């Protein structure tokens, strides 16, 4: 798939999302959390783009800003070339139908007093996807699509297991015929055997329905399995974007390298040098100057402390934000 | 092989009586822990890992839970039969525990140093000052930066990784013989998890304790454990040396578990799955508890429950008819019956 | 912390203004003409007018309020219509009595409430727990004046252990303080119980047990202190209703406190007296709440962060 020749279905330009915190006392300075700080990327139709990073790096916030669940502080999001920020309420509602989201714990977002049938019907009629008469057939189709028995339509959310609830979450996202689905840790809470079922389901869904996925996850094994391209975030910024194979086979940012090496593996062959990072992720309230990773980076220099590294292209499909990406790559080859 | 046995669990059963009936959360668990060894207990959520670990120190909330059968022999003394007084001397002293949620497992309004020092005062009868000093030393040992300052802080002032270091320091305060760690890194980020695992391995070398490491993450098990026990529906289904288990899993459930794991080192097309779901602890089937999901299941699997048996290799135990002599016999018979 | 206290003190100023305004307006609205009362029964219209003039009652309402507030801030609460003595003097005489009563009552509320709550929570659903909670329910539903009369009848009239009424010795305090404190104790007991049960179910209690601590250590050092946090707020609120209760209880037991003073003043339409009494009672309440806030923060440092 030659991605670059297509036009993006979703484009994020210089997105910033700041949250101001309540002041601690009258005289203390106002504090802002820079949850997402100037990120840009493009999502192409039919692909799965993943966002990975540690807790608090801004993955979910990015997703929420795209959906405009939070109003972005700065920057714009283009859906099929039109800016979402300029849309009226009504147009926004239409676009919301095109972009759906699946959360980590679908239980929290399912109304406990509604049967599955009621919930799906409501979602469909809000978006006016089809006349009433066709709904029944569509409901049955959806259920079989996500691998649930048709009689489950009459059940309530608490009567399902975690994996089944996730299938319901997927059915709800699919029922309005979306083009893009944002999966926020959609399989993270599931056991491996169930997780595998859901991942396979998502993949087959994508093939059959021509869906585009923005897949947010902290689990790099899952990400390798499901994505075409991967974004690595650290403290609200993008440190590396690459197609899956270059990212996993030749990670270029020191943080990506550490992240990959930290994953415990059952594979004897791959148990080699582990890069153990020092310390904790700094607070996004007052992030480090220059390169945000310099407090934990084994290669940091004085220059890194002062200059913010720009996101540069190493190749057509590989971008990285590190001053020394090229030389670090070479060093490893030697 | 003739290593010293520290802890031996025999036919442990912990059941919960609720309005829905009896949940057999732990239903006949056997294992042996040797000195200096790390035993991993893995399995999917709800299979009874945490209840097993809590049972070892009799920390099950009673009611509704109760240890209904079995022995837990610590140096040949049965913990199940101990009096409260005796039990308290084991807790935090000979066996100590680390829990999954470092956020909620520390008392929110007591300085972390005091939470460690109180254990030291209790078990080692040290006065306040030296106990505090020892707590600070322990915090330093687990790699907490500026330990004197941190010791005086409450848990909310520490990050998740730091809190887990505090929990470890607390657990190691009295140099226990056995450390039980229930999902100690599940709530942490991978880079922090790597730090904590490294720390635990180092400390084990220094102190020489045995560890029971409970997790659902097979990757973590293969990083830190010598022996692995795989649990399914309240029982251990396979117990072996970690290297062998990951190379050639014997039980069909272990096989399914390993093959449904996405591999980070290569591209796969489709993931293997285990169809169906775990049986309810309120109502286990009569035969093999995995039979409904097992691709190899036969008639006998539904009729009889398999035991956890040693295979030809004495260090390997599996709960599956496939690895018994019965299997071959049956195979022949079945072929005779239905040609 | 100091900053927090300073901030709360600053916040109190508008509250005090609010209180004076409300007290003032209520007194404007109650029926009855103070001038007429002062002049006495059968006084001529001119005399009444004269009194009205002296009291400034025919000036515009806003002006009356302004002068009232400025007087209040100079410590002048006006003179009693009845005996012409400064209201403040009378209040300063009565306030300590009421405060003493309130102190012992809240002490009963806290000690009795906490003890009952802990006893219940340690063995939930046991016979002990159920009986304590039934008693607590009774304590909440009993009206305090009725309880007061009951206690008086039992201990003073029947058994003759304690004096019936008055305020001359320590024995006099027992019955009124019990009457006032028991209702609050019941509420505190229920709150303590549910808060304790909640805390005992927390992970850190399991950690404490896993360390081998003795059960009473687990309960008192690890559970109780955390459980107290929400109880503090309830005690603060209880103090408010307790102040209200003094009005009744002081009347029942014939204690010359602030509450009884207000009741008497209302009956005789002694406006400045009522105003002053209510104002002072409100201020006491506001400061007690401040105290509770400070205490809450001291116990629960976490809220400093949010
Ligand atoms: N409404 C909010 N107010 C203040 N801060 C917020 C808010 N929402 C998010 N944040 C902060 O923004 C940062 C990014 O949060 P976000 O939820 O995007 O993280 P994440 O990468 O999804 O993490 P996780 O893996 O834990 O889900 C965090 O530091 C978080 O505390
Ligand atoms: N208090 C309880 N009441 C009833 N059932 C319980 C209780 N605690 C645990 N269980 C059941 O025991 C089983 C094992 O639980 P647990 O050991 O926590 O699983 P895990 O392997 O995920 O740690 C589960 O099926 C769970 O539902
Ligand atoms: S810019 Fe410097 S500090 Fe940042 S990742 Fe590269 S080498 Fe490390
Ligand atoms: S005993 Fe039978 S059903 Fe059970 S795991 Fe073995 S082969 Fe499968
Ligand atoms: Mg998130
Ligand atoms: Mg568990």
CSV table of N, CA and C in Angstrom, one decimal, chain C residues 26-96:
chain,number,residue,atom,x,y,z
C,26,UNK,N,-34.9,39.9,59.1
C,26,UNK,CA,-36.0,39.1,59.8
C,26,UNK,C,-36.7,40.0,60.8
C,27,UNK,N,-35.8,40.7,61.5
C,27,UNK,CA,-36.4,41.6,62.6
C,27,UNK,C,-37.3,42.6,62.1
C,28,UNK,N,-37.0,43.1,60.8
C,28,UNK,CA,-37.9,44.1,60.2
C,28,UNK,C,-39.3,43.5,59.9
C,29,UNK,N,-39.2,42.2,59.6
C,29,UNK,CA,-40.4,41.6,59.1
C,29,UNK,C,-41.3,41.0,60.2
C,30,UNK,N,-40.8,40.8,61.4
C,30,UNK,CA,-41.7,40.2,62.4
C,30,UNK,C,-42.7,41.2,62.8
C,31,UNK,N,-43.9,40.7,63.1
C,31,UNK,CA,-44.9,41.6,63.5
C,31,UNK,C,-44.6,42.2,64.9
C,32,UNK,N,-45.3,43.3,65.2
C,32,UNK,CA,-45.1,43.9,66.5
C,32,UNK,C,-44.2,45.2,66.4
C,33,UNK,N,-44.6,46.2,67.1
C,33,UNK,CA,-43.9,47.4,67.0
C,33,UNK,C,-43.1,47.6,68.3
C,34,UNK,N,-41.8,47.7,68.1
C,34,UNK,CA,-40.9,47.8,69.3
C,34,UNK,C,-41.2,49.1,70.1
C,35,UNK,N,-41.5,50.1,69.4
C,35,UNK,CA,-41.8,51.4,70.1
C,35,UNK,C,-43.0,51.2,71.0
C,36,UNK,N,-44.0,50.6,70.5
C,36,UNK,CA,-45.2,50.4,71.3
C,36,UNK,C,-44.9,49.5,72.5
C,37,UNK,N,-44.1,48.5,72.3
C,37,UNK,CA,-43.8,47.6,73.4
C,37,UNK,C,-43.0,48.4,74.5
C,38,UNK,N,-42.0,49.2,74.0
C,38,UNK,CA,-41.2,49.9,74.9
C,38,UNK,C,-42.0,51.0,75.7
C,39,UNK,N,-43.0,51.6,75.0
C,39,UNK,CA,-43.8,52.6,75.6
C,39,UNK,C,-44.7,52.0,76.7
C,40,UNK,N,-44.9,50.7,76.6
C,40,UNK,CA,-45.8,50.0,77.5
C,40,UNK,C,-47.2,50.1,77.2
C,41,UNK,N,-48.0,49.3,77.8
C,41,UNK,CA,-49.4,49.2,77.4
C,41,UNK,C,-50.1,50.5,77.8
C,42,UNK,N,-51.0,50.9,76.9
C,42,UNK,CA,-51.9,52.0,77.2
C,42,UNK,C,-51.1,53.3,77.0
C,43,UNK,N,-50.0,53.3,76.5
C,43,UNK,CA,-49.3,54.6,76.3
C,43,UNK,C,-49.9,55.4,75.1
C,44,UNK,N,-49.8,56.7,75.2
C,44,UNK,CA,-50.4,57.5,74.2
C,44,UNK,C,-49.7,57.4,72.9
C,45,UNK,N,-50.3,57.8,71.8
C,45,UNK,CA,-49.7,57.8,70.5
C,45,UNK,C,-48.4,58.7,70.5
C,46,UNK,N,-48.5,59.8,71.2
C,46,UNK,CA,-47.3,60.7,71.1
C,46,UNK,C,-46.1,60.0,71.8
C,47,UNK,N,-46.3,59.4,72.9
C,47,UNK,CA,-45.2,58.7,73.6
C,47,UNK,C,-44.6,57.7,72.7
C,48,UNK,N,-45.4,56.9,72.0
C,48,UNK,CA,-44.9,55.9,71.1
C,48,UNK,C,-44.1,56.5,70.0
C,49,UNK,N,-44.6,57.6,69.4
C,49,UNK,CA,-43.9,58.4,68.4
C,49,UNK,C,-42.5,58.8,68.9
C,50,UNK,N,-42.6,59.3,70.1
C,50,UNK,CA,-41.3,59.8,70.7
C,50,UNK,C,-40.3,58.7,70.8
C,51,UNK,N,-40.7,57.5,71.3
C,51,UNK,CA,-39.8,56.4,71.4
C,51,UNK,C,-39.3,56.0,70.0
C,52,UNK,N,-40.2,56.0,69.0
C,52,UNK,CA,-39.8,55.7,67.7
C,52,UNK,C,-38.7,56.6,67.2
C,53,UNK,N,-38.9,57.9,67.4
C,53,UNK,CA,-37.9,58.9,67.0
C,53,UNK,C,-36.6,58.5,67.7
C,54,UNK,N,-36.6,58.3,69.0
C,54,UNK,CA,-35.4,58.0,69.8
C,54,UNK,C,-34.6,56.8,69.2
C,55,UNK,N,-35.4,55.8,68.9
C,55,UNK,CA,-34.8,54.6,68.4
C,55,UNK,C,-34.4,54.7,66.9
C,56,UNK,N,-34.7,55.7,66.2
C,56,UNK,CA,-34.4,55.9,64.8
C,56,UNK,C,-35.2,55.0,63.9
C,57,UNK,N,-36.4,54.6,64.4
C,57,UNK,CA,-37.2,53.6,63.7
C,57,UNK,C,-37.9,54.2,62.5
C,58,UNK,N,-38.0,55.5,62.4
C,58,UNK,CA,-38.6,56.1,61.2
C,58,UNK,C,-37.7,56.6,60.1
C,59,UNK,N,-36.4,56.2,60.3
C,59,UNK,CA,-35.5,56.5,59.2
C,59,UNK,C,-35.6,55.5,58.1
C,60,UNK,N,-35.1,55.7,56.9
C,60,UNK,CA,-35.2,54.7,55.8
C,60,UNK,C,-34.5,53.4,56.3
C,61,UNK,N,-35.0,52.2,55.8
C,61,UNK,CA,-34.5,50.9,56.2
C,61,UNK,C,-33.0,50.8,56.0
C,62,UNK,N,-32.6,51.2,54.8
C,62,UNK,CA,-31.2,51.1,54.4
C,62,UNK,C,-30.3,51.8,55.4
C,63,UNK,N,-30.8,53.0,55.8
C,63,UNK,CA,-30.0,53.8,56.7
C,63,UNK,C,-29.9,53.1,58.1
C,64,UNK,N,-31.1,52.6,58.5
C,64,UNK,CA,-31.1,51.9,59.8
C,64,UNK,C,-30.1,50.7,59.7
C,65,UNK,N,-30.0,50.0,58.6
C,65,UNK,CA,-29.1,48.9,58.5
C,65,UNK,C,-27.7,49.3,58.6
C,66,UNK,N,-27.4,50.4,57.8
C,66,UNK,CA,-26.0,50.9,57.8
C,66,UNK,C,-25.5,51.2,59.2
C,67,UNK,N,-26.4,51.9,59.9
C,67,UNK,CA,-25.9,52.3,61.3
C,67,UNK,C,-25.9,51.1,62.2
C,68,UNK,N,-26.8,50.1,61.9
C,68,UNK,CA,-26.7,48.9,62.7
C,68,UNK,C,-25.4,48.2,62.5
C,69,UNK,N,-25.0,48.1,61.2
C,69,UNK,CA,-23.7,47.4,61.0
C,69,UNK,C,-22.6,48.1,61.5
C,70,UNK,N,-22.5,49.4,61.4
C,70,UNK,CA,-21.4,50.1,61.9
C,70,UNK,C,-21.3,50.0,63.4
C,71,UNK,N,-22.4,50.0,64.0
C,71,UNK,CA,-22.4,49.8,65.5
C,71,UNK,C,-21.9,48.4,65.8
C,72,UNK,N,-22.4,47.4,65.1
C,72,UNK,CA,-22.0,46.0,65.4
C,72,UNK,C,-20.5,45.9,65.3
C,73,UNK,N,-19.9,46.5,64.3
C,73,UNK,CA,-18.4,46.4,64.1
C,73,UNK,C,-17.7,47.2,65.2
C,74,UNK,N,-18.4,48.1,65.9
C,74,UNK,CA,-17.7,48.8,67.0
C,74,UNK,C,-18.1,48.1,68.3
C,75,UNK,N,-18.7,46.9,68.2
C,75,UNK,CA,-19.0,46.2,69.4
C,75,UNK,C,-20.3,46.7,70.1
C,76,UNK,N,-21.0,47.5,69.5
C,76,UNK,CA,-22.3,48.0,70.1
C,76,UNK,C,-23.5,47.3,69.5
C,77,UNK,N,-24.1,46.5,70.3
C,77,UNK,CA,-25.2,45.7,69.8
C,77,UNK,C,-26.5,46.4,70.2
C,78,UNK,N,-26.4,47.5,70.7
C,78,UNK,CA,-27.7,48.2,71.1
C,78,UNK,C,-28.0,48.0,72.5
C,79,UNK,N,-29.1,48.6,73.0
C,79,UNK,CA,-29.5,48.4,74.4
C,79,UNK,C,-30.8,47.6,74.4
C,80,UNK,N,-31.0,46.8,75.4
C,80,UNK,CA,-32.2,46.0,75.6
C,80,UNK,C,-33.4,47.0,75.7
C,81,UNK,N,-34.5,46.6,75.1
C,81,UNK,CA,-35.6,47.5,75.2
C,81,UNK,C,-36.2,47.4,76.6
C,82,UNK,N,-36.0,46.2,77.2
C,82,UNK,CA,-36.6,46.0,78.5
C,82,UNK,C,-35.9,46.7,79.6
C,83,UNK,N,-34.6,46.4,79.9
C,83,UNK,CA,-33.9,46.9,81.0
C,83,UNK,C,-32.9,48.0,80.6
C,84,UNK,N,-32.8,48.4,79.4
C,84,UNK,CA,-32.0,49.5,78.9
C,84,UNK,C,-30.5,49.2,79.0
C,85,UNK,N,-30.2,48.0,79.4
C,85,UNK,CA,-28.8,47.7,79.6
C,85,UNK,C,-28.2,47.3,78.2
C,86,UNK,N,-26.9,47.5,78.0
C,86,UNK,CA,-26.3,47.1,76.7
C,86,UNK,C,-26.5,45.6,76.5
C,87,UNK,N,-26.9,45.3,75.2
C,87,UNK,CA,-27.1,43.9,74.9
C,87,UNK,C,-25.8,43.0,75.0
C,88,UNK,N,-24.7,43.7,74.7
C,88,UNK,CA,-23.5,42.9,74.7
C,88,UNK,C,-23.1,42.4,76.1
C,89,UNK,N,-23.4,43.3,77.1
C,89,UNK,CA,-23.1,42.9,78.5
C,89,UNK,C,-23.9,41.6,78.8
C,90,UNK,N,-25.2,41.7,78.5
C,90,UNK,CA,-26.0,40.5,78.8
C,90,UNK,C,-25.5,39.3,78.1
C,91,UNK,N,-25.1,39.4,76.8
C,91,UNK,CA,-24.6,38.3,76.0
C,91,UNK,C,-23.4,37.7,76.7
C,92,UNK,N,-22.4,38.6,77.0
C,92,UNK,CA,-21.2,38.2,77.6
C,92,UNK,C,-21.4,37.4,78.9
C,93,UNK,N,-22.5,37.7,79.6
C,93,UNK,CA,-22.8,37.0,80.8
C,93,UNK,C,-23.3,35.6,80.5
C,94,UNK,N,-24.1,35.5,79.4
C,94,UNK,CA,-24.8,34.2,79.1
C,94,UNK,C,-24.0,33.3,78.2
C,95,UNK,N,-23.2,33.9,77.3
C,95,UNK,CA,-22.5,33.1,76.3
C,95,UNK,C,-21.6,32.0,77.0
C,96,UNK,N,-20.8,32.3,78.0
C,96,UNK,CA,-20.0,31.2,78.6
C,96,UNK,C,-20.8,30.0,79.1
